[in-house]
Coordinates of C-alpha atoms and ligand atoms in Angstrom, one line a residue:
X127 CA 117.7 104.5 85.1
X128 CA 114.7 104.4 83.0
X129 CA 112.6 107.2 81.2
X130 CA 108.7 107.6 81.5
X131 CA 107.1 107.7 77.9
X132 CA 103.9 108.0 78.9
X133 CA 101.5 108.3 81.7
X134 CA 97.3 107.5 81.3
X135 CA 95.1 108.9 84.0
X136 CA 91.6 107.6 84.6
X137 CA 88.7 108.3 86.8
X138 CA 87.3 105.7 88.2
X139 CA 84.0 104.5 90.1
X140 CA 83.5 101.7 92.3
X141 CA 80.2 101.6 94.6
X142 CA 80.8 100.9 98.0
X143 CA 79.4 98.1 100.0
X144 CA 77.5 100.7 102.3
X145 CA 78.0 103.8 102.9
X146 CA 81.1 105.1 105.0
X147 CA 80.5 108.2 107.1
X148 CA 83.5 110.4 108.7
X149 CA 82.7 113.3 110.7
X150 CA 83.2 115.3 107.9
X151 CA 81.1 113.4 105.6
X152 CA 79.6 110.1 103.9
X153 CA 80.7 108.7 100.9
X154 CA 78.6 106.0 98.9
X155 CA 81.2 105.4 96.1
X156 CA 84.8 105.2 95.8
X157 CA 86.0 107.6 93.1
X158 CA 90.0 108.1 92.6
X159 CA 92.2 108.7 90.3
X160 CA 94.5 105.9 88.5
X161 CA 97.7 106.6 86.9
X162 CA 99.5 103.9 84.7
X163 CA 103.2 105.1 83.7
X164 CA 105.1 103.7 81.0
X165 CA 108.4 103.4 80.8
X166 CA 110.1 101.3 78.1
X167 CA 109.8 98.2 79.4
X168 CA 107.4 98.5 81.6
X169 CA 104.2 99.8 83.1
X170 CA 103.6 100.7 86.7
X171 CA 100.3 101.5 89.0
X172 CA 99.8 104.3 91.2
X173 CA 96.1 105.2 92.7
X174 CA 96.0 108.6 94.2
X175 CA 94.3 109.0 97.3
X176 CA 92.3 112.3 96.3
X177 CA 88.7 112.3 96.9
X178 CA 85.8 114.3 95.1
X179 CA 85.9 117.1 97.7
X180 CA 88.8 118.4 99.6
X181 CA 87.7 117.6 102.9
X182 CA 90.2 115.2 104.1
X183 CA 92.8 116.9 102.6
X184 CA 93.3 120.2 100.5
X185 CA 93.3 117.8 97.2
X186 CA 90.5 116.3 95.4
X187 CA 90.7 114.3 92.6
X188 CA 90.6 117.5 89.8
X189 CA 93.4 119.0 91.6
X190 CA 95.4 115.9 91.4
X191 CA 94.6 115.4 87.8
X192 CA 95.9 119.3 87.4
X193 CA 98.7 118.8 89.1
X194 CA 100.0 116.0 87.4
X195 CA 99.1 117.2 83.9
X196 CA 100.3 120.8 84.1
X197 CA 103.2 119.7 86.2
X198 CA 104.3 116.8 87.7
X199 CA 104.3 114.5 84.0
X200 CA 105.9 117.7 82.0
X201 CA 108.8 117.6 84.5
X202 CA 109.2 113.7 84.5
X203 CA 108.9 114.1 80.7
X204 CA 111.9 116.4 80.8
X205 CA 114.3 115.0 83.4
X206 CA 114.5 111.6 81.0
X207 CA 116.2 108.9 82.1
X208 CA 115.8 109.1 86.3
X209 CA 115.4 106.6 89.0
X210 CA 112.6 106.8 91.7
X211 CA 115.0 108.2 94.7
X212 CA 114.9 111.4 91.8
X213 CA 111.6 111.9 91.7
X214 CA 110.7 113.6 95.2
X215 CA 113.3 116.2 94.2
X216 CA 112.1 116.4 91.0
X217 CA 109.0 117.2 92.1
X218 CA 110.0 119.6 94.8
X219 CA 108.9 122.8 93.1
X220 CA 105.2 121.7 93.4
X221 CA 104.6 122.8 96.5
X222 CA 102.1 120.4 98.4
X223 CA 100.0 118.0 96.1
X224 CA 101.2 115.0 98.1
X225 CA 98.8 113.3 96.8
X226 CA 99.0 113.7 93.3
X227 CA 102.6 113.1 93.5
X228 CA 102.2 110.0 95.1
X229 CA 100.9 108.5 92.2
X230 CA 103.0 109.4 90.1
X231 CA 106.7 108.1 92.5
X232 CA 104.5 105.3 93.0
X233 CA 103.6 104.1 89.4
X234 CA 107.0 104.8 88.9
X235 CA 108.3 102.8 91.1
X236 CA 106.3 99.6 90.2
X237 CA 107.4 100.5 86.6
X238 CA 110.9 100.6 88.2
X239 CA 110.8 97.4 90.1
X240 CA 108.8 95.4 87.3
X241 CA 111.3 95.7 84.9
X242 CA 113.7 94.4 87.5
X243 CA 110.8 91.7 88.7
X244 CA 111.3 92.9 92.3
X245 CA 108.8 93.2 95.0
X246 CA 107.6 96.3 96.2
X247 CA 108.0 94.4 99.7
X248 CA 111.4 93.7 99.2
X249 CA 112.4 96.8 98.2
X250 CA 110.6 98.4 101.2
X251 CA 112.7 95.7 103.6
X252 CA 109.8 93.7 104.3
X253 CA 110.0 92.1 107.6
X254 CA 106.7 90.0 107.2
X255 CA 104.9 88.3 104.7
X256 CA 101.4 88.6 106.2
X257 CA 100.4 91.4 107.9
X258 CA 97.7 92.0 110.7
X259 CA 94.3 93.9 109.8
X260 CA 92.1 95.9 111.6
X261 CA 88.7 96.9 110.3
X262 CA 87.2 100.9 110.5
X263 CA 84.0 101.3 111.2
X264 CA 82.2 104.5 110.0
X265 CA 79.7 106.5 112.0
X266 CA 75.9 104.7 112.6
X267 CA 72.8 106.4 113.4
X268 CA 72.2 103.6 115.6
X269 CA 74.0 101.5 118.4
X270 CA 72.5 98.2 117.0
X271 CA 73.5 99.6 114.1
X272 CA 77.3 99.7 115.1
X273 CA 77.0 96.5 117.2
X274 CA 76.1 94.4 113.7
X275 CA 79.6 95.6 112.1
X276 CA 81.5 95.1 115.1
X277 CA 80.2 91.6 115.6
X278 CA 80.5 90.9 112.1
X279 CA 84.0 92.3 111.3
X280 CA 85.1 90.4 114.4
X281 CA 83.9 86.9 113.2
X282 CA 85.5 87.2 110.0
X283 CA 88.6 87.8 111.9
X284 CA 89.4 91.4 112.2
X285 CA 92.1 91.8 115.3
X286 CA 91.4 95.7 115.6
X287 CA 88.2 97.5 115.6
X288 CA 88.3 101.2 115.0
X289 CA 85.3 103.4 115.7
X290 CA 85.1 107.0 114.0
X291 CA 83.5 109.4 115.9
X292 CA 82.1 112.7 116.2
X293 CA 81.3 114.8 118.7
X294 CA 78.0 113.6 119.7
X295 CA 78.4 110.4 118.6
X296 CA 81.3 109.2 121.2
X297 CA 81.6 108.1 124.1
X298 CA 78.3 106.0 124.5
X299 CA 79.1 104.3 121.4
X300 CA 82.2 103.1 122.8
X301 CA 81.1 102.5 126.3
X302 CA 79.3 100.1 125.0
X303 CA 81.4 98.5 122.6
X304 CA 83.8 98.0 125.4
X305 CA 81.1 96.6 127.9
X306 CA 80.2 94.0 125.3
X307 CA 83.9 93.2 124.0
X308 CA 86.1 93.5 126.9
X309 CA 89.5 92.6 125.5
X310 CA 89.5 93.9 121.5
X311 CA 92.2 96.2 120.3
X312 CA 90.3 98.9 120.1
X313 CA 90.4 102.5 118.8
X314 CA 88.2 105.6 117.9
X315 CA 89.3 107.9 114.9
X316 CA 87.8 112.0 114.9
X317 CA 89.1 113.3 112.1
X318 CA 89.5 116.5 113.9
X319 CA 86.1 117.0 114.5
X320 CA 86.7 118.1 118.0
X321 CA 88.4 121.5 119.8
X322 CA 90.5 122.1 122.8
X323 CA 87.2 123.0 125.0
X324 CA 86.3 119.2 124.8
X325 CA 89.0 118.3 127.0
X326 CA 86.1 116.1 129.2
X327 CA 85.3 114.0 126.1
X328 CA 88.7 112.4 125.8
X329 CA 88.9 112.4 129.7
X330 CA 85.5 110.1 129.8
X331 CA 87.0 108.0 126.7
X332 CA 90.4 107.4 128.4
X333 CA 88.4 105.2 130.5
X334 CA 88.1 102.3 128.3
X335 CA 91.4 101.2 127.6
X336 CA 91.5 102.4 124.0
X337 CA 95.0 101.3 122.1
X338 CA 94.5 105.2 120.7
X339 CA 92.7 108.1 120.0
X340 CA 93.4 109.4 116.2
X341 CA 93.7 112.6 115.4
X342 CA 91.2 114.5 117.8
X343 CA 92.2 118.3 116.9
X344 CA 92.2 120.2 113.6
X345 CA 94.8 119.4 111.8
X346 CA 97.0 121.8 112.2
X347 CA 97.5 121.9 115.8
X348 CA 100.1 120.2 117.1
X349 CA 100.7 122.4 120.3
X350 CA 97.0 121.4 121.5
X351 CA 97.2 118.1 120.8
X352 CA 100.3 118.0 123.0
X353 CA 98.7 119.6 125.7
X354 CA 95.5 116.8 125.4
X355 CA 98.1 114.2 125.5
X356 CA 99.4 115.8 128.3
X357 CA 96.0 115.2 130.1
X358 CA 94.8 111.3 129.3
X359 CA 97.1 108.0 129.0
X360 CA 95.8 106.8 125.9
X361 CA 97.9 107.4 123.1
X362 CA 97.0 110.2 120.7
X363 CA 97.7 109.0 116.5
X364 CA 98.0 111.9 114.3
X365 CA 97.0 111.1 110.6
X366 CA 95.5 114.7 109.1
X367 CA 98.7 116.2 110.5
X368 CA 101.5 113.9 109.3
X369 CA 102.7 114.7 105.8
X370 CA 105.8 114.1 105.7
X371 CA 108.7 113.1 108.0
X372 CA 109.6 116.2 109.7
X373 CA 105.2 116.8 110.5
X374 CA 106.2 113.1 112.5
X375 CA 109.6 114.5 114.1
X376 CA 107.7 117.8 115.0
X377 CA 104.5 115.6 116.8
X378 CA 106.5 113.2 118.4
X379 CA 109.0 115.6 119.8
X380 CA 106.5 118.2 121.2
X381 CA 105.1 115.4 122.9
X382 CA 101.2 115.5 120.4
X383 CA 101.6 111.6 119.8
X384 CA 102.8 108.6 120.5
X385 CA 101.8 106.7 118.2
X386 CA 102.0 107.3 113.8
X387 CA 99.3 106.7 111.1
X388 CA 101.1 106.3 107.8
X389 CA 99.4 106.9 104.8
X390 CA 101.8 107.0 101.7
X391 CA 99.0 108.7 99.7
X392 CA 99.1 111.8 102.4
X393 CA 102.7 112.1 102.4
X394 CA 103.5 112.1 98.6
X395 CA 104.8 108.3 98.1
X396 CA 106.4 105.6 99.2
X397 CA 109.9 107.5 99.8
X398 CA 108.6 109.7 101.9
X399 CA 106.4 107.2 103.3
X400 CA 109.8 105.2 104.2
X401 CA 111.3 108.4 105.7
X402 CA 108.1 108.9 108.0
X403 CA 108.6 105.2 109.2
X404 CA 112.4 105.4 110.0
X405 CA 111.7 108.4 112.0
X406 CA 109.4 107.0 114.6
X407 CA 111.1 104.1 114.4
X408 CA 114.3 106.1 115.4
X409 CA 112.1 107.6 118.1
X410 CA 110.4 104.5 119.1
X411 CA 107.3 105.1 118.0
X412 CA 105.1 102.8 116.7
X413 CA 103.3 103.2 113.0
X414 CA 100.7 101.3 111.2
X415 CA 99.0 101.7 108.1
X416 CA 96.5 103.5 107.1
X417 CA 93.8 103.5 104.6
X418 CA 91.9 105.6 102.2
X419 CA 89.1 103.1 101.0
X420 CA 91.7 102.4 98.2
X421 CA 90.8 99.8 95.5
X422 CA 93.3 97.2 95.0
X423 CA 95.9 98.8 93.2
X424 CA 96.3 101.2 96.8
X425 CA 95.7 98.3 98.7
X426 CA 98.4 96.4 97.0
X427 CA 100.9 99.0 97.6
X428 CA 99.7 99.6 101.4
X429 CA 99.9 95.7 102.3
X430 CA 103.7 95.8 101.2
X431 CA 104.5 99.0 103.4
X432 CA 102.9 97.4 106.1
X433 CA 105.0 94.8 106.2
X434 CA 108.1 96.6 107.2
X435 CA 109.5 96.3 110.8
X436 CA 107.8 99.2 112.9
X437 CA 104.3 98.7 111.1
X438 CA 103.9 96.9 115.0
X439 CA 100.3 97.9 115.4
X440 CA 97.4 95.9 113.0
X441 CA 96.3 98.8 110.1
X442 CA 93.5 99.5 107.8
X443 CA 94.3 97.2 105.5
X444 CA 91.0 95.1 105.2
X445 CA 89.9 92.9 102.2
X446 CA 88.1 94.1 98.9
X447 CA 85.0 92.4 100.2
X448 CA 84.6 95.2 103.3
X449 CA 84.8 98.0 100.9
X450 CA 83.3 96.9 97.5
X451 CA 80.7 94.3 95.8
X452 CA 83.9 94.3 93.3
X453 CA 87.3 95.6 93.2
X454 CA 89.0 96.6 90.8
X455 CA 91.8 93.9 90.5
X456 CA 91.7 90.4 91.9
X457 CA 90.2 90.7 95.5
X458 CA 92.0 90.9 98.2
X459 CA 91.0 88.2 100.9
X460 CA 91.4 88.2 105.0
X461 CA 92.4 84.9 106.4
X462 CA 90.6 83.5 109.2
X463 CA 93.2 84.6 111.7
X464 CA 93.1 88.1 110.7
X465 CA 95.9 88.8 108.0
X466 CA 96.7 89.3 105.2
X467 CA 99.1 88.2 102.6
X468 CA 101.6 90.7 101.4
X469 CA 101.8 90.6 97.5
X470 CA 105.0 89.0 96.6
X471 CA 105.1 89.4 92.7
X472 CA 107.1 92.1 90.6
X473 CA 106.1 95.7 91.8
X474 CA 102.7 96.1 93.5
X475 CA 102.0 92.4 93.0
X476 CA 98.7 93.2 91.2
X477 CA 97.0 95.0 88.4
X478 CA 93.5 95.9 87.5
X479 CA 91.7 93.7 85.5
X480 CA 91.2 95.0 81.8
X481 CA 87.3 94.8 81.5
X482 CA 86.9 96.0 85.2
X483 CA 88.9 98.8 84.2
X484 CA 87.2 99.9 81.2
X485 CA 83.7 99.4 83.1
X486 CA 84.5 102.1 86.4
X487 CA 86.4 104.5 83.9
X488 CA 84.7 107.7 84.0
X489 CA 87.4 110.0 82.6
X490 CA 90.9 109.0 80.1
X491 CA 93.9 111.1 79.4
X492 CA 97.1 110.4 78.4
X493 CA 99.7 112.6 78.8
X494 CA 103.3 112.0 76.7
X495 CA 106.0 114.0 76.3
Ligands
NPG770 O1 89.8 101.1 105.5 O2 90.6 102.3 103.9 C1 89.9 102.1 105.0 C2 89.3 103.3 105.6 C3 90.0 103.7 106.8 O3 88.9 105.2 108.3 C4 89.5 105.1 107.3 N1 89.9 106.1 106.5 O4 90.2 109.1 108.1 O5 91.5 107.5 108.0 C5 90.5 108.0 107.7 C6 89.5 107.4 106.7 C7 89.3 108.1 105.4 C8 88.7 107.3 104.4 C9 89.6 109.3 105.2 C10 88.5 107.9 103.1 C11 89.4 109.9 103.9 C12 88.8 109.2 102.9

């Protein structure tokens, strides 16, 4: 059991590498909030995967803040001494807000496992210690343009390449990614850009041996996305739709997926990031990781989930270098061969460096009981 005394929030900063466009939007800077939770012998990390607009998601990063300062700290506050299996009930009467809860179950639990100098890996049941990366590349204006990441992601090792798309902006782009680069794991992401009527579009793109197409349809329509799967052989990946376990039961059973992107920041922590993997793995249904252009503290915590047994197909878990000049904690670095170590210290592994900290703070508040 142990008791949360306190909990800091910052906004934070970081300037991407280049800009990252989704068919919903570009961003140029990484800016999320960071909670640090401290219990009484402890402190404990958790980056919420909020952006500045809700776009992705129906968060951003001032409804997170809200959340977690009107509710989700006043309840831990009150509940005392609790251990992190508590917390998703706790938090129950917040309805939604994944996001802002994850950070809070998560910093918790690194709080948790730090004072008992566990890994978050081992708690998870790692079943690897290096995991497999891929690389996502956002939209270009150009095909040359596209080309120079692919090339360049693939020489430093990347072992899947995944293309965003948009409607538009398809299936030349991977036409030719495919002529040039016949045997890549490769896959093409839509963040539900397209509609039912576009049926053709996924026909041409089944084609090219694609290990998946991710989430294709708005994100809350799982009974056309099941009848698009019905249509084509490559897989269809929900990620938008998946946020929690029974969303996964519900997409897998009504035949809208085969395949499962986690992201513990979507579905409100690691437990109920656990309880998404165990059912597809129940179902036989393979998962991977995915990523929210996470500094290290997110990254951290990603690389250990990845590492459990039906993680089977390579995630977005790419260094610090392919997202920022500089992260925020010690960077994290792809090996030659295309993995990745999973952090093996107490908790999370990692922390953010003091002086980085204080330079991409925007925003402080710290919340006690
Ligand atoms: O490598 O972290 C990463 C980015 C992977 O493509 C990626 N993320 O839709 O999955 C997504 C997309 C994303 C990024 C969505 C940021 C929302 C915000």
């Amino acid at each position: 059991m142990t008791r949360a005394r306190s909990i800091e929030l910052r906004l934070v900063g970081l300037p991407l590498v280049r800009p990252f466009r989704t068919s919903f939007g570009t961003s140029t800077e990484k800016v999320c909030v960071l909670a640090r939770l401290e219990t009484d012998h402890a402190e404990g990390w958790g980056e919420c995967v909020a952006d500045l607009e809700p776009d992705f998601s129906a968060e951003w990063n001032a409804s997170a803040w809200a959340a977690i300062e009107d509710f989700l700290a006043p309840a831990l506050f009150r509940a005392g001494d609790v251990v992190t299996e508590d917390l998703d009930g706790l938090f129950a009467f917040v309805r939604g807000n994944r996001m802002a809860k994850a950070a809070v179950v998560n910093a918790f639990l690194d709080a948790e496992l730090r004072e008992r100098e566990a890994s978050l890996a081992s708690y998870l049941g790692a079943a690897r210690d290096r995991v497999v990366c891929g690389v996502s590349i956002g939209i270009t204006e150009t095909l040359d343009g596209l080309r120079e990441q692919v090339d360049g992601y693939l020489a430093e090792g990347y072992r899947r390449i995944k293309l965003k798309i948009e409607p538009g902006i398809d299936v030349d782009h991977v036409a030719a990614i495919r002529g040039e680069h016949p045997d890549i794991l490769l896959s093409v992401d839509a963040n539900a850009a397209y509609s039912p009527g576009d049926v053709d579009v996924f026909r041409a793109l089944d084609a090219f041996d694609l290990l998946m197409i991710e989430q294709p349809l708005h994100h809350e329509d799982l009974l056309n996305h099941a009848s698009l799967q019905s249509t084509i052989r490559t897989p269809l990946c929900l990620d938008e739709s998946i946020r929690s376990a029974a969303d996964a039961i519900a997409g897998i059973e009504l035949g809208s997926c085969r395949i499962v992107n986690i992201k513990q920041g979507r579905v409100g922590g690691l437990e109920e990031a656990r309880r998404v993997h165990d059912a597809c793995a129940e179902r036989s249904v393979p998962v991977w990781c995915g990523g929210m252009l996470e500094t290290g503290v997110g990254r951290a915590t990603n690389l250990a989930l990845a590492a459990m047994p039906n993680f089977t197909l390579p995630g977005d878990t790419s260094a610090s270098a392919r997202y920022f000049p500089e992260d925020l904690t010690e960077p994290f670095e792809l090996a030659p061969d295309g993995t990745m170590e999973v952090p093996s210290g107490p908790g999370i592994g990692t922390a953010p460096l003091p002086g980085r900290l204080e330079a991409c703070t925007t925003r402080t508040q710290i919340l006690r009981p």
